[in-house]
PDB file of C-alpha atoms in Angstrom:
ATOM      1  CA  UNK A 564     -38.639   6.801  -8.828  1.00 58.00           C
ATOM      2  CA  UNK A 565     -37.659   8.280 -12.059  1.00 61.00           C
ATOM      3  CA  UNK A 566     -37.111  11.390  -9.898  1.00 63.00           C
ATOM      4  CA  UNK A 567     -34.924   9.678  -7.637  1.00 56.00           C
ATOM      5  CA  UNK A 568     -32.949   8.025 -10.279  1.00 62.00           C
ATOM      6  CA  UNK A 569     -32.865  11.388 -12.246  1.00 61.00           C
ATOM      7  CA  UNK A 570     -31.095  12.853  -8.831  1.00 64.00           C
ATOM      8  CA  UNK A 571     -28.569  10.029  -8.616  1.00 55.00           C
ATOM      9  CA  UNK A 572     -27.787  10.037 -12.051  1.00 62.00           C
ATOM     10  CA  UNK A 573     -27.035  13.772 -11.771  1.00 65.00           C
ATOM     11  CA  UNK A 574     -25.118  13.515  -8.060  1.00 53.00           C
ATOM     12  CA  UNK A 575     -22.937  10.927  -9.730  1.00 46.00           C
ATOM     13  CA  UNK A 576     -22.470  12.542 -12.833  1.00 55.00           C
ATOM     14  CA  UNK A 577     -21.146  15.691 -10.685  1.00 54.00           C
ATOM     15  CA  UNK A 578     -18.744  13.702  -8.889  1.00 48.00           C
ATOM     16  CA  UNK A 579     -17.564  12.331 -12.172  1.00 50.00           C
ATOM     17  CA  UNK A 580     -16.436  15.756 -13.353  1.00 52.00           C
ATOM     18  CA  UNK A 581     -15.376  17.235 -10.232  1.00 52.00           C
ATOM     19  CA  UNK A 582     -13.545  14.248  -9.002  1.00 49.00           C
ATOM     20  CA  UNK A 583     -10.200  15.726 -10.094  1.00 49.00           C
ATOM     21  CA  UNK A 584     -10.677  18.888  -8.293  1.00 48.00           C
ATOM     22  CA  UNK A 585     -11.811  17.091  -5.290  1.00 48.00           C
ATOM     23  CA  UNK A 586      -8.888  14.771  -5.331  1.00 46.00           C
ATOM     24  CA  UNK A 587      -6.693  17.484  -5.581  1.00 47.00           C
ATOM     25  CA  UNK A 588      -8.193  19.295  -2.550  1.00 48.00           C
ATOM     26  CA  UNK A 589      -8.058  15.718  -0.432  1.00 51.00           C
ATOM     27  CA  UNK A 590      -4.607  15.146  -1.272  1.00 50.00           C
ATOM     28  CA  UNK A 591      -3.627  17.951   1.019  1.00 67.00           C
ATOM     29  CA  UNK A 592       0.309  19.448   1.068  1.00 88.00           C
ATOM     30  CA  UNK A 593       3.397  18.414  -0.295  1.00 96.00           C
ATOM     31  CA  UNK A 594       6.593  18.163   1.291  1.00 97.00           C
ATOM     32  CA  UNK A 595       8.867  20.990  -1.003  1.00 96.00           C
ATOM     33  CA  UNK A 596      12.090  20.673   1.072  1.00 97.00           C
ATOM     34  CA  UNK A 597      15.285  19.805  -1.318  1.00 97.00           C
ATOM     35  CA  UNK A 598      17.130  18.763   1.569  1.00 98.00           C
ATOM     36  CA  UNK A 599      19.613  15.840   0.719  1.00 98.00           C
ATOM     37  CA  UNK A 600      20.448  13.292   3.241  1.00 98.00           C
ATOM     38  CA  UNK A 601      23.932  11.586   2.432  1.00 98.00           C
ATOM     39  CA  UNK A 602      25.807  10.282   5.490  1.00 97.00           C
ATOM     40  CA  UNK A 603      22.541  10.677   7.707  1.00 98.00           C
ATOM     41  CA  UNK A 604      20.916   7.829   9.130  1.00 98.00           C
ATOM     42  CA  UNK A 605      17.043   7.275   9.405  1.00 99.00           C
ATOM     43  CA  UNK A 606      15.065   4.830  11.306  1.00 99.00           C
ATOM     44  CA  UNK A 607      11.198   4.328  10.350  1.00 98.00           C
ATOM     45  CA  UNK A 608       8.862   1.869  11.999  1.00 98.00           C
ATOM     46  CA  UNK A 609       6.675   0.087  10.073  1.00 97.00           C
ATOM     47  CA  UNK A 610       8.056   0.894   6.950  1.00 97.00           C
ATOM     48  CA  UNK A 611       7.386  -2.199   5.116  1.00 97.00           C
ATOM     49  CA  UNK A 612       4.149  -0.902   3.849  1.00 95.00           C
ATOM     50  CA  UNK A 613       1.938   2.031   3.331  1.00 93.00           C
ATOM     51  CA  UNK A 614       3.037   5.451   4.703  1.00 95.00           C
ATOM     52  CA  UNK A 615       6.305   4.420   6.218  1.00 97.00           C
ATOM     53  CA  UNK A 616       7.140   2.588   2.995  1.00 98.00           C
ATOM     54  CA  UNK A 617       7.116   5.634   0.831  1.00 97.00           C
ATOM     55  CA  UNK A 618       8.697   7.655   3.594  1.00 98.00           C
ATOM     56  CA  UNK A 619      11.459   5.132   3.383  1.00 98.00           C
ATOM     57  CA  UNK A 620      11.392   5.135  -0.182  1.00 98.00           C
ATOM     58  CA  UNK A 621      11.677   9.104  -0.386  1.00 98.00           C
ATOM     59  CA  UNK A 622      14.610   9.152   2.159  1.00 98.00           C
ATOM     60  CA  UNK A 623      16.383   6.738   0.516  1.00 98.00           C
ATOM     61  CA  UNK A 624      16.198   8.551  -3.029  1.00 98.00           C
ATOM     62  CA  UNK A 625      17.690  11.570  -0.916  1.00 98.00           C
ATOM     63  CA  UNK A 626      20.568   9.526   0.027  1.00 98.00           C
ATOM     64  CA  UNK A 627      19.969   8.505   3.475  1.00 98.00           C
ATOM     65  CA  UNK A 628      20.935   5.135   5.428  1.00 98.00           C
ATOM     66  CA  UNK A 629      17.371   3.795   5.868  1.00 98.00           C
ATOM     67  CA  UNK A 630      16.643   1.267   8.388  1.00 98.00           C
ATOM     68  CA  UNK A 631      12.929  -0.501   8.192  1.00 98.00           C
ATOM     69  CA  UNK A 632      11.948  -1.442  11.598  1.00 98.00           C
ATOM     70  CA  UNK A 633       9.128  -3.978  11.188  1.00 98.00           C
ATOM     71  CA  UNK A 634       7.743  -6.923  12.615  1.00 97.00           C
ATOM     72  CA  UNK A 635       7.204  -8.848   9.598  1.00 97.00           C
ATOM     73  CA  UNK A 636      11.125  -9.189   8.405  1.00 98.00           C
ATOM     74  CA  UNK A 637      10.057 -10.847   4.953  1.00 98.00           C
ATOM     75  CA  UNK A 638       7.563  -7.998   3.938  1.00 97.00           C
ATOM     76  CA  UNK A 639      10.156  -5.660   5.264  1.00 98.00           C
ATOM     77  CA  UNK A 640      12.869  -7.211   2.655  1.00 98.00           C
ATOM     78  CA  UNK A 641      10.559  -7.136   0.078  1.00 98.00           C
ATOM     79  CA  UNK A 642       9.851  -3.265   0.829  1.00 98.00           C
ATOM     80  CA  UNK A 643      13.890  -2.806   0.816  1.00 98.00           C
ATOM     81  CA  UNK A 644      14.449  -4.385  -2.335  1.00 98.00           C
ATOM     82  CA  UNK A 645      11.655  -2.572  -4.280  1.00 98.00           C
ATOM     83  CA  UNK A 646      13.253   0.803  -2.641  1.00 98.00           C
ATOM     84  CA  UNK A 647      16.830  -0.156  -3.271  1.00 98.00           C
ATOM     85  CA  UNK A 648      16.004  -0.839  -7.039  1.00 98.00           C
ATOM     86  CA  UNK A 649      13.646   2.312  -7.195  1.00 98.00           C
ATOM     87  CA  UNK A 650      16.514   4.780  -5.727  1.00 98.00           C
ATOM     88  CA  UNK A 651      19.382   2.944  -6.716  1.00 98.00           C
ATOM     89  CA  UNK A 652      20.580   3.431  -3.290  1.00 98.00           C
ATOM     90  CA  UNK A 653      21.707  -0.086  -1.416  1.00 98.00           C
ATOM     91  CA  UNK A 654      21.927   1.459   2.184  1.00 98.00           C
ATOM     92  CA  UNK A 655      18.223   0.268   2.714  1.00 98.00           C
ATOM     93  CA  UNK A 656      18.219  -2.243   5.492  1.00 98.00           C
ATOM     94  CA  UNK A 657      15.727  -4.073   7.397  1.00 98.00           C
ATOM     95  CA  UNK A 658      15.835  -5.118  11.351  1.00 98.00           C
ATOM     96  CA  UNK A 659      13.087  -7.062  13.106  1.00 98.00           C
ATOM     97  CA  UNK A 660      11.194  -4.864  15.859  1.00 98.00           C
ATOM     98  CA  UNK A 661       8.051  -6.138  17.215  1.00 98.00           C
ATOM     99  CA  UNK A 662       6.440  -2.915  19.267  1.00 98.00           C
ATOM    100  CA  UNK A 663       4.009  -5.147  20.845  1.00 98.00           C
ATOM    101  CA  UNK A 664       7.042  -6.820  22.927  1.00 98.00           C
ATOM    102  CA  UNK A 665       9.661  -4.829  24.911  1.00 98.00           C
ATOM    103  CA  UNK A 666      12.092  -7.411  24.385  1.00 98.00           C
ATOM    104  CA  UNK A 667      11.874  -7.067  20.894  1.00 98.00           C
ATOM    105  CA  UNK A 668      12.396  -3.177  21.319  1.00 98.00           C
ATOM    106  CA  UNK A 669      15.278  -3.714  23.371  1.00 98.00           C
ATOM    107  CA  UNK A 670      16.790  -5.985  21.169  1.00 98.00           C
ATOM    108  CA  UNK A 671      16.342  -3.688  18.255  1.00 98.00           C
ATOM    109  CA  UNK A 672      17.967  -0.669  20.211  1.00 98.00           C
ATOM    110  CA  UNK A 673      20.810  -3.152  21.422  1.00 98.00           C
ATOM    111  CA  UNK A 674      21.732  -4.307  17.735  1.00 98.00           C
ATOM    112  CA  UNK A 675      20.987  -0.768  16.044  1.00 98.00           C
ATOM    113  CA  UNK A 676      23.145   1.131  18.919  1.00 98.00           C
ATOM    114  CA  UNK A 677      26.276  -1.357  18.288  1.00 98.00           C
ATOM    115  CA  UNK A 678      25.580  -1.183  14.371  1.00 98.00           C
ATOM    116  CA  UNK A 679      25.340   2.702  13.868  1.00 98.00           C
ATOM    117  CA  UNK A 680      27.600   5.779  15.692  1.00 98.00           C
ATOM    118  CA  UNK A 681      24.730   8.202  14.634  1.00 98.00           C
ATOM    119  CA  UNK A 682      21.191   8.643  14.107  1.00 98.00           C
ATOM    120  CA  UNK A 683      19.714  11.838  12.569  1.00 98.00           C
ATOM    121  CA  UNK A 684      15.547  11.006  11.933  1.00 99.00           C
ATOM    122  CA  UNK A 685      13.319   8.886  13.958  1.00 99.00           C
ATOM    123  CA  UNK A 686      10.206   8.182  12.520  1.00 99.00           C
ATOM    124  CA  UNK A 687       7.692   6.601  15.137  1.00 98.00           C
ATOM    125  CA  UNK A 688       5.254   5.506  12.291  1.00 97.00           C
ATOM    126  CA  UNK A 689       3.992   1.987  12.871  1.00 97.00           C
ATOM    127  CA  UNK A 690       0.638   1.621  14.418  1.00 96.00           C
ATOM    128  CA  UNK A 691      -2.834  -0.530  14.973  1.00 95.00           C
ATOM    129  CA  UNK A 692      -6.309   0.668  14.344  1.00 91.00           C
ATOM    130  CA  UNK A 693      -9.568  -0.367  15.668  1.00 87.00           C
ATOM    131  CA  UNK A 694      -8.112  -3.954  16.731  1.00 90.00           C
ATOM    132  CA  UNK A 695     -10.517  -6.508  18.769  1.00 93.00           C
ATOM    133  CA  UNK A 696      -9.331  -6.631  22.357  1.00 96.00           C
ATOM    134  CA  UNK A 697      -6.165  -7.939  23.019  1.00 96.00           C
ATOM    135  CA  UNK A 698      -2.980  -7.162  25.220  1.00 97.00           C
ATOM    136  CA  UNK A 699       0.808  -7.306  24.173  1.00 98.00           C
ATOM    137  CA  UNK A 700       3.285  -9.517  25.434  1.00 98.00           C
ATOM    138  CA  UNK A 701       4.074  -7.367  28.152  1.00 98.00           C
ATOM    139  CA  UNK A 702      -0.093  -6.868  29.205  1.00 98.00           C
ATOM    140  CA  UNK A 703      -0.964  -3.678  27.823  1.00 98.00           C
ATOM    141  CA  UNK A 704      -4.031  -2.884  25.683  1.00 98.00           C
ATOM    142  CA  UNK A 705      -2.859  -3.459  22.169  1.00 97.00           C
ATOM    143  CA  UNK A 706      -3.676   0.177  21.026  1.00 97.00           C
ATOM    144  CA  UNK A 707      -1.822   1.750  24.131  1.00 98.00           C
ATOM    145  CA  UNK A 708       1.316  -0.670  23.925  1.00 98.00           C
ATOM    146  CA  UNK A 709       1.963  -0.690  20.299  1.00 98.00           C
ATOM    147  CA  UNK A 710       1.032   2.927  19.500  1.00 98.00           C
ATOM    148  CA  UNK A 711       2.246   4.662  22.459  1.00 98.00           C
ATOM    149  CA  UNK A 712       4.313   2.434  25.046  1.00 98.00           C
ATOM    150  CA  UNK A 713       6.066   1.071  22.165  1.00 98.00           C
ATOM    151  CA  UNK A 714       7.374   4.046  20.466  1.00 98.00           C
ATOM    152  CA  UNK A 715       7.932   5.805  24.171  1.00 98.00           C
ATOM    153  CA  UNK A 716      10.262   3.081  25.192  1.00 98.00           C
ATOM    154  CA  UNK A 717      11.932   2.986  21.434  1.00 98.00           C
ATOM    155  CA  UNK A 718      12.519   7.110  21.599  1.00 98.00           C
ATOM    156  CA  UNK A 719      13.775   6.570  25.162  1.00 98.00           C
ATOM    157  CA  UNK A 720      16.391   3.735  23.904  1.00 98.00           C
ATOM    158  CA  UNK A 721      17.908   5.807  20.931  1.00 98.00           C
ATOM    159  CA  UNK A 722      17.714   9.137  22.447  1.00 98.00           C
ATOM    160  CA  UNK A 723      21.374   9.191  23.582  1.00 98.00           C
ATOM    161  CA  UNK A 724      22.266   8.360  19.890  1.00 98.00           C
ATOM    162  CA  UNK A 725      19.730  10.968  18.500  1.00 98.00           C
ATOM    163  CA  UNK A 726      21.898  13.680  20.964  1.00 98.00           C
ATOM    164  CA  UNK A 727      24.921  12.349  19.908  1.00 98.00           C
ATOM    165  CA  UNK A 728      23.839  13.425  15.932  1.00 98.00           C
ATOM    166  CA  UNK A 729      22.411  16.697  16.315  1.00 98.00           C
ATOM    167  CA  UNK A 730      20.687  18.190  14.677  1.00 98.00           C
ATOM    168  CA  UNK A 731      18.283  15.355  15.242  1.00 98.00           C
ATOM    169  CA  UNK A 732      14.492  14.819  14.842  1.00 98.00           C
ATOM    170  CA  UNK A 733      11.508  12.832  16.139  1.00 99.00           C
ATOM    171  CA  UNK A 734       8.402  12.369  14.054  1.00 98.00           C
ATOM    172  CA  UNK A 735       5.511  10.615  15.785  1.00 98.00           C
ATOM    173  CA  UNK A 736       2.730   9.710  13.686  1.00 98.00           C
ATOM    174  CA  UNK A 737      -0.881  10.650  15.309  1.00 97.00           C
ATOM    175  CA  UNK A 738      -4.175  11.470  13.627  1.00 95.00           C
ATOM    176  CA  UNK A 739      -6.743  13.810  13.645  1.00 94.00           C
ATOM    177  CA  UNK A 740      -9.124  11.455  15.887  1.00 94.00           C
ATOM    178  CA  UNK A 741      -6.915  12.339  18.812  1.00 96.00           C
ATOM    179  CA  UNK A 742      -9.621  15.215  19.300  1.00 96.00           C
ATOM    180  CA  UNK A 743     -12.037  12.290  20.494  1.00 96.00           C
ATOM    181  CA  UNK A 744      -9.016  10.715  22.633  1.00 97.00           C
ATOM    182  CA  UNK A 745      -8.752  10.980  26.680  1.00 97.00           C
ATOM    183  CA  UNK A 746      -6.525   9.459  28.703  1.00 97.00           C
ATOM    184  CA  UNK A 747      -8.284   7.648  31.321  1.00 97.00           C
ATOM    185  CA  UNK A 748      -5.343   7.216  33.910  1.00 97.00           C
ATOM    186  CA  UNK A 749      -8.087   5.048  36.087  1.00 97.00           C
ATOM    187  CA  UNK A 750      -8.241   2.101  33.171  1.00 97.00           C
ATOM    188  CA  UNK A 751      -5.583   2.749  31.112  1.00 96.00           C
ATOM    189  CA  UNK A 752      -5.628  -0.616  29.735  1.00 96.00           C
ATOM    190  CA  UNK A 753      -9.267  -0.696  29.180  1.00 96.00           C
ATOM    191  CA  UNK A 754     -10.115  -3.369  31.284  1.00 96.00           C
ATOM    192  CA  UNK A 755     -13.586  -1.708  32.609  1.00 96.00           C
ATOM    193  CA  UNK A 756     -14.744  -0.682  29.552  1.00 95.00           C
ATOM    194  CA  UNK A 757     -13.443  -0.945  25.572  1.00 96.00           C
ATOM    195  CA  UNK A 758     -14.347   0.562  22.513  1.00 95.00           C
ATOM    196  CA  UNK A 759     -11.978  -0.321  19.429  1.00 92.00           C
ATOM    197  CA  UNK A 760     -12.413   3.075  17.869  1.00 91.00           C
ATOM    198  CA  UNK A 761     -12.137   4.849  21.136  1.00 95.00           C
ATOM    199  CA  UNK A 762      -9.115   3.216  22.028  1.00 96.00           C
ATOM    200  CA  UNK A 763      -7.502   3.880  18.849  1.00 95.00           C
ATOM    201  CA  UNK A 764      -8.111   7.892  19.464  1.00 96.00           C
ATOM    202  CA  UNK A 765      -6.845   7.651  22.951  1.00 97.00           C
ATOM    203  CA  UNK A 766      -3.767   6.212  21.391  1.00 98.00           C
ATOM    204  CA  UNK A 767      -2.971   8.979  19.269  1.00 97.00           C
ATOM    205  CA  UNK A 768      -3.956  11.595  22.203  1.00 98.00           C
ATOM    206  CA  UNK A 769      -1.061   9.608  23.766  1.00 98.00           C
ATOM    207  CA  UNK A 770       0.958  10.734  20.931  1.00 98.00           C
ATOM    208  CA  UNK A 771       0.682  14.075  20.964  1.00 98.00           C
ATOM    209  CA  UNK A 772       0.836  14.570  24.358  1.00 98.00           C
ATOM    210  CA  UNK A 773       4.336  12.349  24.431  1.00 98.00           C
ATOM    211  CA  UNK A 774       5.625  14.874  21.669  1.00 98.00           C
ATOM    212  CA  UNK A 775       4.653  17.983  23.468  1.00 98.00           C
ATOM    213  CA  UNK A 776       6.378  16.693  26.728  1.00 98.00           C
ATOM    214  CA  UNK A 777       9.290  15.129  24.740  1.00 98.00           C
ATOM    215  CA  UNK A 778       9.899  18.803  23.252  1.00 98.00           C
ATOM    216  CA  UNK A 779       9.910  20.320  26.472  1.00 98.00           C
ATOM    217  CA  UNK A 780      12.419  18.009  28.016  1.00 98.00           C
ATOM    218  CA  UNK A 781      14.853  18.033  25.036  1.00 98.00           C
ATOM    219  CA  UNK A 782      15.017  21.889  24.788  1.00 98.00           C
ATOM    220  CA  UNK A 783      18.406  23.078  24.099  1.00 97.00           C
ATOM    221  CA  UNK A 784      19.753  19.659  22.883  1.00 98.00           C
ATOM    222  CA  UNK A 785      19.425  19.991  19.253  1.00 98.00           C
ATOM    223  CA  UNK A 786      17.131  17.179  19.236  1.00 98.00           C
ATOM    224  CA  UNK A 787      13.409  18.595  17.984  1.00 98.00           C
ATOM    225  CA  UNK A 788       9.924  16.625  17.758  1.00 98.00           C
ATOM    226  CA  UNK A 789       6.640  16.791  15.951  1.00 98.00           C
ATOM    227  CA  UNK A 790       3.533  14.957  15.622  1.00 98.00           C
ATOM    228  CA  UNK A 791       1.918  14.535  12.586  1.00 97.00           C
ATOM    229  CA  UNK A 792      -1.646  13.785  11.096  1.00 96.00           C
ATOM    230  CA  UNK A 793      -0.909  12.170   7.740  1.00 94.00           C
ATOM    231  CA  UNK A 794      -4.578  12.458   6.552  1.00 85.00           C
ATOM    232  CA  UNK A 795      -7.122   9.759   5.581  1.00 77.00           C
ATOM    233  CA  UNK A 796      -4.760   7.423   3.822  1.00 66.00           C
ATOM    234  CA  UNK A 797      -5.635   4.155   1.937  1.00 56.00           C
ATOM    235  CA  UNK A 798      -3.352   1.685   4.103  1.00 51.00           C
ATOM    236  CA  UNK A 799      -3.390  -1.516   5.542  1.00 52.00           C
ATOM    237  CA  UNK A 800      -4.226   0.209   9.010  1.00 50.00           C
ATOM    238  CA  UNK A 801      -7.726  -0.307   8.260  1.00 46.00           C
ATOM    239  CA  UNK A 802      -7.736  -4.256   8.231  1.00 52.00           C
ATOM    240  CA  UNK A 803      -9.394  -4.612  11.462  1.00 48.00           C
ATOM    241  CA  UNK A 804     -12.651  -2.847  10.573  1.00 53.00           C
ATOM    242  CA  UNK A 805     -14.993  -4.079   7.715  1.00 51.00           C
ATOM    243  CA  UNK A 806     -16.717  -0.791   7.762  1.00 56.00           C
ATOM    244  CA  UNK A 807     -14.129   1.394   7.517  1.00 52.00           C
ATOM    245  CA  UNK A 808     -12.495  -1.115   4.309  1.00 50.00           C
ATOM    246  CA  UNK A 809     -15.801  -0.775   2.444  1.00 54.00           C
ATOM    247  CA  UNK A 810     -16.046   3.329   3.391  1.00 52.00           C
ATOM    248  CA  UNK A 811     -12.355   3.309   1.954  1.00 46.00           C
ATOM    249  CA  UNK A 812     -13.507   1.478  -0.847  1.00 56.00           C
ATOM    250  CA  UNK A 813     -16.800   3.587  -1.857  1.00 47.00           C
ATOM    251  CA  UNK A 814     -14.718   7.098  -1.194  1.00 49.00           C
ATOM    252  CA  UNK A 815     -11.350   5.809  -2.725  1.00 53.00           C
ATOM    253  CA  UNK A 816     -10.997   8.525  -5.175  1.00 57.00           C
ATOM    254  CA  UNK A 817     -11.170  10.931  -2.362  1.00 61.00           C
ATOM    255  CA  UNK A 818      -8.677   9.204  -0.076  1.00 70.00           C
ATOM    256  CA  UNK A 819      -4.741  10.122   0.004  1.00 76.00           C
ATOM    257  CA  UNK A 820      -2.507   7.690  -1.569  1.00 88.00           C
ATOM    258  CA  UNK A 821       0.454   6.284   0.517  1.00 90.00           C
ATOM    259  CA  UNK A 822       2.779   8.819  -1.200  1.00 95.00           C
ATOM    260  CA  UNK A 823       0.411  11.622  -0.135  1.00 94.00           C
ATOM    261  CA  UNK A 824       0.051  10.420   3.322  1.00 94.00           C
ATOM    262  CA  UNK A 825       3.690  10.541   3.810  1.00 96.00           C
ATOM    263  CA  UNK A 826       4.575  14.618   2.892  1.00 97.00           C
ATOM    264  CA  UNK A 827       3.707  15.340   6.323  1.00 98.00           C
ATOM    265  CA  UNK A 828       6.090  12.797   8.048  1.00 98.00           C
ATOM    266  CA  UNK A 829       8.831  14.074   5.244  1.00 98.00           C
ATOM    267  CA  UNK A 830       8.192  18.088   5.769  1.00 98.00           C
ATOM    268  CA  UNK A 831       8.780  17.181   9.494  1.00 98.00           C
ATOM    269  CA  UNK A 832      11.623  14.946   8.972  1.00 98.00           C
ATOM    270  CA  UNK A 833      13.321  17.537   6.229  1.00 98.00           C
ATOM    271  CA  UNK A 834      12.033  21.125   6.242  1.00 98.00           C
ATOM    272  CA  UNK A 835      14.515  23.797   7.534  1.00 97.00           C
ATOM    273  CA  UNK A 836      13.842  25.939   9.942  1.00 97.00           C
ATOM    274  CA  UNK A 837      11.293  23.998  12.088  1.00 98.00           C
ATOM    275  CA  UNK A 838      13.098  24.104  15.209  1.00 98.00           C
ATOM    276  CA  UNK A 839      11.334  26.492  16.618  1.00 98.00           C
ATOM    277  CA  UNK A 840       7.916  24.417  16.054  1.00 98.00           C
ATOM    278  CA  UNK A 841       9.232  21.420  17.963  1.00 98.00           C
ATOM    279  CA  UNK A 842       6.550  19.836  20.106  1.00 98.00           C
ATOM    280  CA  UNK A 843       3.811  21.044  17.746  1.00 98.00           C
ATOM    281  CA  UNK A 844       0.997  18.773  15.573  1.00 98.00           C
ATOM    282  CA  UNK A 845       1.247  19.257  11.799  1.00 98.00           C
ATOM    283  CA  UNK A 846      -1.182  18.440   9.017  1.00 97.00           C
ATOM    284  CA  UNK A 847      -0.903  19.085   5.578  1.00 96.00           C
ATOM    285  CA  UNK A 848       2.837  19.944   5.635  1.00 97.00           C
ATOM    286  CA  UNK A 849       1.736  22.961   8.220  1.00 97.00           C
ATOM    287  CA  UNK A 850       1.183  23.392  11.776  1.00 97.00           C
ATOM    288  CA  UNK A 851      -2.380  22.301  12.495  1.00 97.00           C
ATOM    289  CA  UNK A 852      -5.204  23.139  15.278  1.00 95.00           C
ATOM    290  CA  UNK A 853      -4.790  20.437  18.276  1.00 95.00           C
ATOM    291  CA  UNK A 854      -6.952  19.581  20.891  1.00 94.00           C
ATOM    292  CA  UNK A 855      -6.884  21.527  24.153  1.00 94.00           C
ATOM    293  CA  UNK A 856      -6.815  18.071  25.993  1.00 93.00           C
ATOM    294  CA  UNK A 857      -3.091  17.749  24.065  1.00 93.00           C
ATOM    295  CA  UNK A 858      -2.363  21.157  25.254  1.00 94.00           C
ATOM    296  CA  UNK A 859      -2.819  20.031  29.105  1.00 95.00           C
ATOM    297  CA  UNK A 860       0.857  20.251  30.752  1.00 96.00           C
ATOM    298  CA  UNK A 861      -0.341  18.210  33.883  1.00 97.00           C
ATOM    299  CA  UNK A 862      -1.699  15.568  31.805  1.00 98.00           C
ATOM    300  CA  UNK A 863       1.555  15.419  29.575  1.00 98.00           C
ATOM    301  CA  UNK A 864       3.637  14.861  32.485  1.00 98.00           C
ATOM    302  CA  UNK A 865       1.581  12.567  34.343  1.00 98.00           C
ATOM    303  CA  UNK A 866       1.311  10.228  31.201  1.00 98.00           C
ATOM    304  CA  UNK A 867       5.199  10.752  31.148  1.00 98.00           C
ATOM    305  CA  UNK A 868       5.694   9.386  34.355  1.00 98.00           C
ATOM    306  CA  UNK A 869       3.010   6.575  34.130  1.00 98.00           C
ATOM    307  CA  UNK A 870       4.553   5.352  31.006  1.00 98.00           C
ATOM    308  CA  UNK A 871       8.084   5.286  32.861  1.00 98.00           C
ATOM    309  CA  UNK A 872       6.478   3.291  35.466  1.00 98.00           C
ATOM    310  CA  UNK A 873       4.690   0.896  33.203  1.00 98.00           C
ATOM    311  CA  UNK A 874       7.825   0.002  31.075  1.00 98.00           C
ATOM    312  CA  UNK A 875      10.051  -0.163  34.379  1.00 98.00           C
ATOM    313  CA  UNK A 876      12.598   3.020  33.316  1.00 98.00           C
ATOM    314  CA  UNK A 877      13.716   6.264  34.400  1.00 96.00           C
ATOM    315  CA  UNK A 878      13.625   9.060  31.914  1.00 95.00           C
ATOM    316  CA  UNK A 879      13.976  12.409  33.720  1.00 81.00           C
TER     317      UNK A 879
END
């Protein structure tokens, strides 16, 4: 017993003294771009908290007009007020957007298009993770409906404004767990089998496939797109999993802050000379290895067509 306690004490002491170095390693890359954004318009979904909020803060600091598009308007207004005070940028606005309801998505897009003549950066940041089985207002499984289909429709509705504002960028937040995902076309709504963790993985693979296919279809338009893994980040995203909440607390010294998690999104939104890498997947502010499944052009095209059918839209 004494030997075990001795080993445990030694291990904890090692962690204590090496924590700063380990923390620095896990912090990942930092966006080095000095690009300023006066006159530019940005939409960020789910920017009332976490990574999205820190992304909005930095883009506002650079002078952009930032739209926080979120479901909880009160939280959005609180975040916007904080960002306005911090950045001295009064052009931080909040608009209602519920990605689990296509009526809300269309209402947001209609209002935005009536309000703004330009859109330079769209960051599809919002998402749900490891929810108990549920369906959106339109009958889609929640992970698929919010993380993929909601952003797919939003991008479709705002695309012409992006094309009119070139150069413009679309940043889609995915995750390293897309490697464990698979697109089950025979059971997209997970009605035959449902796993909370796998449903999230499948939706993150869909994000990467969407980015790849979108880049192919936007060639020559001046609009480029990138998929992002923000890292393992301390955020509200894990709230539906008691185990992850516990692990996040235990290993909090080694988990990225929301500011650190926002860096790759910022890199893909701002870095100059990134256009040749449109459609690629990024982690820690650099191009990263992607799952072979997400390089399958046939799957990407089929997912695109099925998504259009589910949403009742035509998008060539």
